[in-house]
Amino acid sequence: MPRRAADETRALLIRIGMKMLVTKGVAAGVQHIRLQEVLRHAGLTTGAAYRLWADQTEYQKDVAVAVVRHRADHPTDQARSRLQSLIDEKAPLDEVLRQGALGHIGLETFASRLFLVTLALRTTADSWPELTEASRERHRDSIEKFADYYSYLMSEYGYRMREPYTVRQFSEAMAALGDGFAVRTLEGLPHIMIEVDGETWPLFGIAARGLVREFMEKV
């Protein structure tokens, strides 16, 4: 087998560590992602790793930052794929909110698992400056993309932001709400479901509807 360049070896070991972290989940940060096990998966010797990182902690730091920076897909792609047909059919906005919330809590994909792992890492980001910055970059990017998406929804349904609110402030509130319910998932807590006017709503959807009614008004 031809010898890998240092950059190729580094990328390989980071990828394996990321996959192991997403598969195993977060336990005390990334301390359970052991470099020796990663090397065994890669079929490499210890020397290959320690030419790239001074110690295991430096490797774990790079894995954590790589996970936080990684995007399995566009932040709004899942929402668009789940809801676009409803929007095209001019389904009531409440139904769009309900279905969006049901999809958010019901996803069992690699992307959703990656999001939960990323969220867990972000809650401990203050331990490493590099992780803090990667977390902030991810948040800024998400807010920008969702602000665009919410502006599109408002245009489709004839809504505008109520004074003195902005769409960015609404996006921040929705992000905080979504992150909060995701933390419940990490804790293993069941989703709270409520019957409202003959329809089953997740509590997340009811809360999102409350934000819409506070922040927005019909044109």
PDB file of C-alpha atoms in Angstrom:
ATOM      1  CA  MET A   1       0.000   0.000   0.000  1.00  0.00           C
ATOM      2  CA  PRO A   2       1.442   3.403  -0.962  1.00  0.00           C
ATOM      3  CA  ARG A   3       2.317   5.619   1.959  1.00  0.00           C
ATOM      4  CA  ARG A   4      -0.208   8.358   2.709  1.00  0.00           C
ATOM      5  CA  ALA A   5       0.725  11.998   2.906  1.00  0.00           C
ATOM      6  CA  ALA A   6       0.404  13.602   6.325  1.00  0.00           C
ATOM      7  CA  ASP A   7      -2.680  15.571   5.251  1.00  0.00           C
ATOM      8  CA  GLU A   8      -4.373  12.404   3.987  1.00  0.00           C
ATOM      9  CA  THR A   9      -3.599  10.549   7.213  1.00  0.00           C
ATOM     10  CA  ARG A  10      -4.904  13.422   9.299  1.00  0.00           C
ATOM     11  CA  ALA A  11      -8.137  13.613   7.279  1.00  0.00           C
ATOM     12  CA  LEU A  12      -8.616   9.836   7.553  1.00  0.00           C
ATOM     13  CA  LEU A  13      -8.189   9.772  11.318  1.00  0.00           C
ATOM     14  CA  ILE A  14     -10.460  12.792  11.788  1.00  0.00           C
ATOM     15  CA  ARG A  15     -13.176  11.139   9.664  1.00  0.00           C
ATOM     16  CA  ILE A  16     -12.998   7.906  11.641  1.00  0.00           C
ATOM     17  CA  GLY A  17     -13.102   9.805  14.933  1.00  0.00           C
ATOM     18  CA  MET A  18     -16.141  11.806  13.759  1.00  0.00           C
ATOM     19  CA  LYS A  19     -17.958   8.643  12.716  1.00  0.00           C
ATOM     20  CA  MET A  20     -17.194   6.978  16.052  1.00  0.00           C
ATOM     21  CA  LEU A  21     -18.376  10.065  17.956  1.00  0.00           C
ATOM     22  CA  VAL A  22     -21.679  10.245  16.056  1.00  0.00           C
ATOM     23  CA  THR A  23     -22.199   6.474  16.467  1.00  0.00           C
ATOM     24  CA  LYS A  24     -21.290   6.311  20.152  1.00  0.00           C
ATOM     25  CA  GLY A  25     -22.669   9.694  21.133  1.00  0.00           C
ATOM     26  CA  VAL A  26     -21.141  12.234  23.497  1.00  0.00           C
ATOM     27  CA  ALA A  27     -19.821  11.085  26.838  1.00  0.00           C
ATOM     28  CA  ALA A  28     -17.758  13.634  28.765  1.00  0.00           C
ATOM     29  CA  GLY A  29     -17.124  15.539  25.563  1.00  0.00           C
ATOM     30  CA  VAL A  30     -14.993  13.453  23.218  1.00  0.00           C
ATOM     31  CA  GLN A  31     -12.770  11.812  25.824  1.00  0.00           C
ATOM     32  CA  HIS A  32     -14.191   8.394  24.978  1.00  0.00           C
ATOM     33  CA  ILE A  33     -12.909   8.643  21.391  1.00  0.00           C
ATOM     34  CA  ARG A  34      -9.561   6.957  21.969  1.00  0.00           C
ATOM     35  CA  LEU A  35      -6.812   7.514  19.447  1.00  0.00           C
ATOM     36  CA  GLN A  36      -5.593   3.920  19.739  1.00  0.00           C
ATOM     37  CA  GLU A  37      -9.023   2.636  18.701  1.00  0.00           C
ATOM     38  CA  VAL A  38      -9.164   5.116  15.813  1.00  0.00           C
ATOM     39  CA  LEU A  39      -5.741   3.951  14.627  1.00  0.00           C
ATOM     40  CA  ARG A  40      -6.885   0.347  14.816  1.00  0.00           C
ATOM     41  CA  HIS A  41      -9.884   1.171  12.599  1.00  0.00           C
ATOM     42  CA  ALA A  42      -7.569   2.984  10.172  1.00  0.00           C
ATOM     43  CA  GLY A  43      -4.996   0.192  10.145  1.00  0.00           C
ATOM     44  CA  LEU A  44      -2.246   2.645  11.126  1.00  0.00           C
ATOM     45  CA  THR A  45       0.482   2.743  13.742  1.00  0.00           C
ATOM     46  CA  THR A  46       0.799   5.116  16.683  1.00  0.00           C
ATOM     47  CA  GLY A  47       3.625   6.945  14.967  1.00  0.00           C
ATOM     48  CA  ALA A  48       1.323   8.014  12.133  1.00  0.00           C
ATOM     49  CA  ALA A  49      -0.862   9.913  14.601  1.00  0.00           C
ATOM     50  CA  TYR A  50       1.815  11.433  16.779  1.00  0.00           C
ATOM     51  CA  ARG A  51       3.490  12.990  13.781  1.00  0.00           C
ATOM     52  CA  LEU A  52       0.257  15.029  13.457  1.00  0.00           C
ATOM     53  CA  TRP A  53      -0.869  15.626  17.056  1.00  0.00           C
ATOM     54  CA  ALA A  54       1.179  16.153  20.197  1.00  0.00           C
ATOM     55  CA  ASP A  55      -1.168  13.986  22.246  1.00  0.00           C
ATOM     56  CA  GLN A  56      -4.623  12.421  22.325  1.00  0.00           C
ATOM     57  CA  THR A  57      -6.255  15.590  23.682  1.00  0.00           C
ATOM     58  CA  GLU A  58      -5.140  17.593  20.647  1.00  0.00           C
ATOM     59  CA  TYR A  59      -6.614  14.920  18.371  1.00  0.00           C
ATOM     60  CA  GLN A  60      -9.908  14.900  20.302  1.00  0.00           C
ATOM     61  CA  LYS A  61     -10.093  18.684  20.039  1.00  0.00           C
ATOM     62  CA  ASP A  62      -9.751  18.535  16.246  1.00  0.00           C
ATOM     63  CA  VAL A  63     -12.439  15.830  16.045  1.00  0.00           C
ATOM     64  CA  ALA A  64     -14.845  17.952  18.120  1.00  0.00           C
ATOM     65  CA  VAL A  65     -14.260  21.041  15.975  1.00  0.00           C
ATOM     66  CA  ALA A  66     -14.654  19.005  12.767  1.00  0.00           C
ATOM     67  CA  VAL A  67     -18.009  17.602  13.946  1.00  0.00           C
ATOM     68  CA  VAL A  68     -19.341  21.052  14.841  1.00  0.00           C
ATOM     69  CA  ARG A  69     -18.253  22.497  11.490  1.00  0.00           C
ATOM     70  CA  HIS A  70     -19.603  19.586   9.448  1.00  0.00           C
ATOM     71  CA  ARG A  71     -22.984  19.865   7.722  1.00  0.00           C
ATOM     72  CA  ALA A  72     -24.704  16.697   6.550  1.00  0.00           C
ATOM     73  CA  ASP A  73     -27.033  18.951   4.566  1.00  0.00           C
ATOM     74  CA  HIS A  74     -28.227  22.565   4.302  1.00  0.00           C
ATOM     75  CA  PRO A  75     -29.823  23.736   7.580  1.00  0.00           C
ATOM     76  CA  THR A  76     -33.220  24.217   5.915  1.00  0.00           C
ATOM     77  CA  ASP A  77     -33.123  21.300   3.453  1.00  0.00           C
ATOM     78  CA  GLN A  78     -35.047  18.927   5.708  1.00  0.00           C
ATOM     79  CA  ALA A  79     -37.740  21.505   6.413  1.00  0.00           C
ATOM     80  CA  ARG A  80     -38.135  22.286   2.722  1.00  0.00           C
ATOM     81  CA  SER A  81     -38.359  18.632   1.706  1.00  0.00           C
ATOM     82  CA  ARG A  82     -40.988  17.869   4.367  1.00  0.00           C
ATOM     83  CA  LEU A  83     -43.128  20.961   3.934  1.00  0.00           C
ATOM     84  CA  GLN A  84     -42.876  22.186   0.352  1.00  0.00           C
ATOM     85  CA  SER A  85     -45.824  20.137  -0.920  1.00  0.00           C
ATOM     86  CA  LEU A  86     -48.021  21.561   1.855  1.00  0.00           C
ATOM     87  CA  ILE A  87     -46.900  25.091   1.023  1.00  0.00           C
ATOM     88  CA  ASP A  88     -47.517  24.552  -2.701  1.00  0.00           C
ATOM     89  CA  GLU A  89     -51.028  23.293  -1.900  1.00  0.00           C
ATOM     90  CA  LYS A  90     -51.603  26.368   0.296  1.00  0.00           C
ATOM     91  CA  ALA A  91     -52.277  24.235   3.368  1.00  0.00           C
ATOM     92  CA  PRO A  92     -53.084  26.332   6.475  1.00  0.00           C
ATOM     93  CA  LEU A  93     -50.006  27.747   8.154  1.00  0.00           C
ATOM     94  CA  ASP A  94     -50.949  25.939  11.372  1.00  0.00           C
ATOM     95  CA  GLU A  95     -50.744  22.632   9.510  1.00  0.00           C
ATOM     96  CA  VAL A  96     -47.327  23.553   8.125  1.00  0.00           C
ATOM     97  CA  LEU A  97     -46.170  24.328  11.674  1.00  0.00           C
ATOM     98  CA  ARG A  98     -47.649  21.096  13.036  1.00  0.00           C
ATOM     99  CA  GLN A  99     -46.101  18.900  10.356  1.00  0.00           C
ATOM    100  CA  GLY A 100     -42.784  20.704  10.651  1.00  0.00           C
ATOM    101  CA  ALA A 101     -42.713  20.066  14.390  1.00  0.00           C
ATOM    102  CA  LEU A 102     -43.719  16.407  13.961  1.00  0.00           C
ATOM    103  CA  GLY A 103     -40.907  15.961  11.463  1.00  0.00           C
ATOM    104  CA  HIS A 104     -38.418  17.703  13.722  1.00  0.00           C
ATOM    105  CA  ILE A 105     -39.064  15.379  16.657  1.00  0.00           C
ATOM    106  CA  GLY A 106     -39.498  12.239  14.577  1.00  0.00           C
ATOM    107  CA  LEU A 107     -36.319  12.202  12.525  1.00  0.00           C
ATOM    108  CA  GLU A 108     -34.023   9.200  12.988  1.00  0.00           C
ATOM    109  CA  THR A 109     -31.329   9.850  10.396  1.00  0.00           C
ATOM    110  CA  PHE A 110     -27.588  10.315  10.400  1.00  0.00           C
ATOM    111  CA  ALA A 111     -28.160  14.054   9.947  1.00  0.00           C
ATOM    112  CA  SER A 112     -30.449  14.241  12.995  1.00  0.00           C
ATOM    113  CA  ARG A 113     -28.011  12.179  15.076  1.00  0.00           C
ATOM    114  CA  LEU A 114     -25.176  14.449  13.954  1.00  0.00           C
ATOM    115  CA  PHE A 115     -27.222  17.480  15.015  1.00  0.00           C
ATOM    116  CA  LEU A 116     -27.711  16.048  18.516  1.00  0.00           C
ATOM    117  CA  VAL A 117     -24.016  15.224  18.882  1.00  0.00           C
ATOM    118  CA  THR A 118     -23.134  18.712  17.657  1.00  0.00           C
ATOM    119  CA  LEU A 119     -25.547  20.269  20.138  1.00  0.00           C
ATOM    120  CA  ALA A 120     -24.017  18.293  23.002  1.00  0.00           C
ATOM    121  CA  LEU A 121     -20.538  19.481  22.008  1.00  0.00           C
ATOM    122  CA  ARG A 122     -21.708  23.092  21.712  1.00  0.00           C
ATOM    123  CA  THR A 123     -22.952  23.047  25.303  1.00  0.00           C
ATOM    124  CA  THR A 124     -19.371  22.407  26.465  1.00  0.00           C
ATOM    125  CA  ALA A 125     -17.662  24.619  23.878  1.00  0.00           C
ATOM    126  CA  ASP A 126     -16.197  27.038  26.421  1.00  0.00           C
ATOM    127  CA  SER A 127     -13.537  24.480  27.319  1.00  0.00           C
ATOM    128  CA  TRP A 128     -11.750  24.956  23.971  1.00  0.00           C
ATOM    129  CA  PRO A 129     -11.575  28.341  22.173  1.00  0.00           C
ATOM    130  CA  GLU A 130     -11.465  26.618  18.773  1.00  0.00           C
ATOM    131  CA  LEU A 131     -14.663  24.754  19.584  1.00  0.00           C
ATOM    132  CA  THR A 132     -16.316  27.949  20.814  1.00  0.00           C
ATOM    133  CA  GLU A 133     -15.583  29.726  17.533  1.00  0.00           C
ATOM    134  CA  ALA A 134     -16.743  26.756  15.436  1.00  0.00           C
ATOM    135  CA  SER A 135     -19.968  26.668  17.459  1.00  0.00           C
ATOM    136  CA  ARG A 136     -20.576  30.379  16.930  1.00  0.00           C
ATOM    137  CA  GLU A 137     -19.908  30.069  13.203  1.00  0.00           C
ATOM    138  CA  ARG A 138     -22.431  27.242  12.951  1.00  0.00           C
ATOM    139  CA  HIS A 139     -25.020  29.252  14.866  1.00  0.00           C
ATOM    140  CA  ARG A 140     -24.539  32.356  12.699  1.00  0.00           C
ATOM    141  CA  ASP A 141     -24.877  30.302   9.523  1.00  0.00           C
ATOM    142  CA  SER A 142     -28.044  28.571  10.764  1.00  0.00           C
ATOM    143  CA  ILE A 143     -29.699  31.828  11.804  1.00  0.00           C
ATOM    144  CA  GLU A 144     -28.938  33.393   8.413  1.00  0.00           C
ATOM    145  CA  LYS A 145     -30.363  30.423   6.491  1.00  0.00           C
ATOM    146  CA  PHE A 146     -33.480  30.115   8.632  1.00  0.00           C
ATOM    147  CA  ALA A 147     -34.120  33.856   8.511  1.00  0.00           C
ATOM    148  CA  ASP A 148     -34.227  33.542   4.706  1.00  0.00           C
ATOM    149  CA  TYR A 149     -36.551  30.540   4.946  1.00  0.00           C
ATOM    150  CA  TYR A 150     -38.930  32.224   7.396  1.00  0.00           C
ATOM    151  CA  SER A 151     -39.014  35.299   5.151  1.00  0.00           C
ATOM    152  CA  TYR A 152     -40.040  33.010   2.294  1.00  0.00           C
ATOM    153  CA  LEU A 153     -42.824  31.460   4.408  1.00  0.00           C
ATOM    154  CA  MET A 154     -44.107  34.892   5.427  1.00  0.00           C
ATOM    155  CA  SER A 155     -44.217  35.951   1.796  1.00  0.00           C
ATOM    156  CA  GLU A 156     -46.112  32.783   0.809  1.00  0.00           C
ATOM    157  CA  TYR A 157     -48.703  33.209   3.562  1.00  0.00           C
ATOM    158  CA  GLY A 158     -49.040  36.985   3.558  1.00  0.00           C
ATOM    159  CA  TYR A 159     -47.414  37.738   6.899  1.00  0.00           C
ATOM    160  CA  ARG A 160     -44.947  40.363   8.074  1.00  0.00           C
ATOM    161  CA  MET A 161     -43.019  40.925  11.294  1.00  0.00           C
ATOM    162  CA  ARG A 162     -44.945  42.779  13.969  1.00  0.00           C
ATOM    163  CA  GLU A 163     -43.282  45.933  15.289  1.00  0.00           C
ATOM    164  CA  PRO A 164     -40.702  46.079  16.865  1.00  0.00           C
ATOM    165  CA  TYR A 165     -39.582  42.535  16.012  1.00  0.00           C
ATOM    166  CA  THR A 166     -37.268  41.414  13.199  1.00  0.00           C
ATOM    167  CA  VAL A 167     -37.090  38.128  11.338  1.00  0.00           C
ATOM    168  CA  ARG A 168     -33.631  37.558  12.785  1.00  0.00           C
ATOM    169  CA  GLN A 169     -35.002  37.876  16.321  1.00  0.00           C
ATOM    170  CA  PHE A 170     -37.730  35.382  15.425  1.00  0.00           C
ATOM    171  CA  SER A 171     -35.073  33.033  14.016  1.00  0.00           C
ATOM    172  CA  GLU A 172     -33.050  33.304  17.233  1.00  0.00           C
ATOM    173  CA  ALA A 173     -36.142  32.486  19.307  1.00  0.00           C
ATOM    174  CA  MET A 174     -36.998  29.482  17.122  1.00  0.00           C
ATOM    175  CA  ALA A 175     -33.404  28.239  17.281  1.00  0.00           C
ATOM    176  CA  ALA A 176     -33.414  28.451  21.072  1.00  0.00           C
ATOM    177  CA  LEU A 177     -36.739  26.600  21.178  1.00  0.00           C
ATOM    178  CA  GLY A 178     -35.523  23.865  18.833  1.00  0.00           C
ATOM    179  CA  ASP A 179     -32.244  23.442  20.721  1.00  0.00           C
ATOM    180  CA  GLY A 180     -34.134  23.204  24.000  1.00  0.00           C
ATOM    181  CA  PHE A 181     -36.365  20.383  22.790  1.00  0.00           C
ATOM    182  CA  ALA A 182     -33.312  18.658  21.274  1.00  0.00           C
ATOM    183  CA  VAL A 183     -31.657  18.694  24.717  1.00  0.00           C
ATOM    184  CA  ARG A 184     -34.744  16.860  26.012  1.00  0.00           C
ATOM    185  CA  THR A 185     -34.095  14.222  23.361  1.00  0.00           C
ATOM    186  CA  LEU A 186     -30.477  13.880  24.517  1.00  0.00           C
ATOM    187  CA  GLU A 187     -31.794  13.394  28.050  1.00  0.00           C
ATOM    188  CA  GLY A 188     -34.051  10.590  26.864  1.00  0.00           C
ATOM    189  CA  LEU A 189     -37.246  12.479  27.765  1.00  0.00           C
ATOM    190  CA  PRO A 190     -40.348  11.619  25.711  1.00  0.00           C
ATOM    191  CA  HIS A 191     -41.955  14.218  23.495  1.00  0.00           C
ATOM    192  CA  ILE A 192     -45.101  15.724  24.994  1.00  0.00           C
ATOM    193  CA  MET A 193     -48.070  15.337  22.642  1.00  0.00           C
ATOM    194  CA  ILE A 194     -51.277  17.372  22.941  1.00  0.00           C
ATOM    195  CA  GLU A 195     -54.681  17.039  21.280  1.00  0.00           C
ATOM    196  CA  VAL A 196     -55.775  20.450  19.976  1.00  0.00           C
ATOM    197  CA  ASP A 197     -59.003  20.807  17.939  1.00  0.00           C
ATOM    198  CA  GLY A 198     -58.885  17.159  16.941  1.00  0.00           C
ATOM    199  CA  GLU A 199     -55.237  17.252  15.818  1.00  0.00           C
ATOM    200  CA  THR A 200     -52.206  15.799  17.583  1.00  0.00           C
ATOM    201  CA  TRP A 201     -49.559  18.449  18.206  1.00  0.00           C
ATOM    202  CA  PRO A 202     -46.120  18.054  19.753  1.00  0.00           C
ATOM    203  CA  LEU A 203     -45.495  20.616  22.476  1.00  0.00           C
ATOM    204  CA  PHE A 204     -42.677  21.976  20.320  1.00  0.00           C
ATOM    205  CA  GLY A 205     -45.208  22.805  17.590  1.00  0.00           C
ATOM    206  CA  ILE A 206     -47.570  24.543  20.020  1.00  0.00           C
ATOM    207  CA  ALA A 207     -44.679  26.660  21.308  1.00  0.00           C
ATOM    208  CA  ALA A 208     -43.589  27.499  17.730  1.00  0.00           C
ATOM    209  CA  ARG A 209     -47.151  28.538  16.893  1.00  0.00           C
ATOM    210  CA  GLY A 210     -47.117  30.826  19.918  1.00  0.00           C
ATOM    211  CA  LEU A 211     -43.955  32.491  18.659  1.00  0.00           C
ATOM    212  CA  VAL A 212     -45.482  32.994  15.207  1.00  0.00           C
ATOM    213  CA  ARG A 213     -48.556  34.664  16.696  1.00  0.00           C
ATOM    214  CA  GLU A 214     -46.452  36.962  18.857  1.00  0.00           C
ATOM    215  CA  PHE A 215     -43.850  37.938  16.264  1.00  0.00           C
ATOM    216  CA  MET A 216     -45.960  38.072  13.093  1.00  0.00           C
ATOM    217  CA  GLU A 217     -49.146  39.642  11.758  1.00  0.00           C
ATOM    218  CA  LYS A 218     -51.146  39.412   8.561  1.00  0.00           C
ATOM    219  CA  VAL A 219     -50.234  41.964   5.891  1.00  0.00           C
TER     220      VAL A 219
END
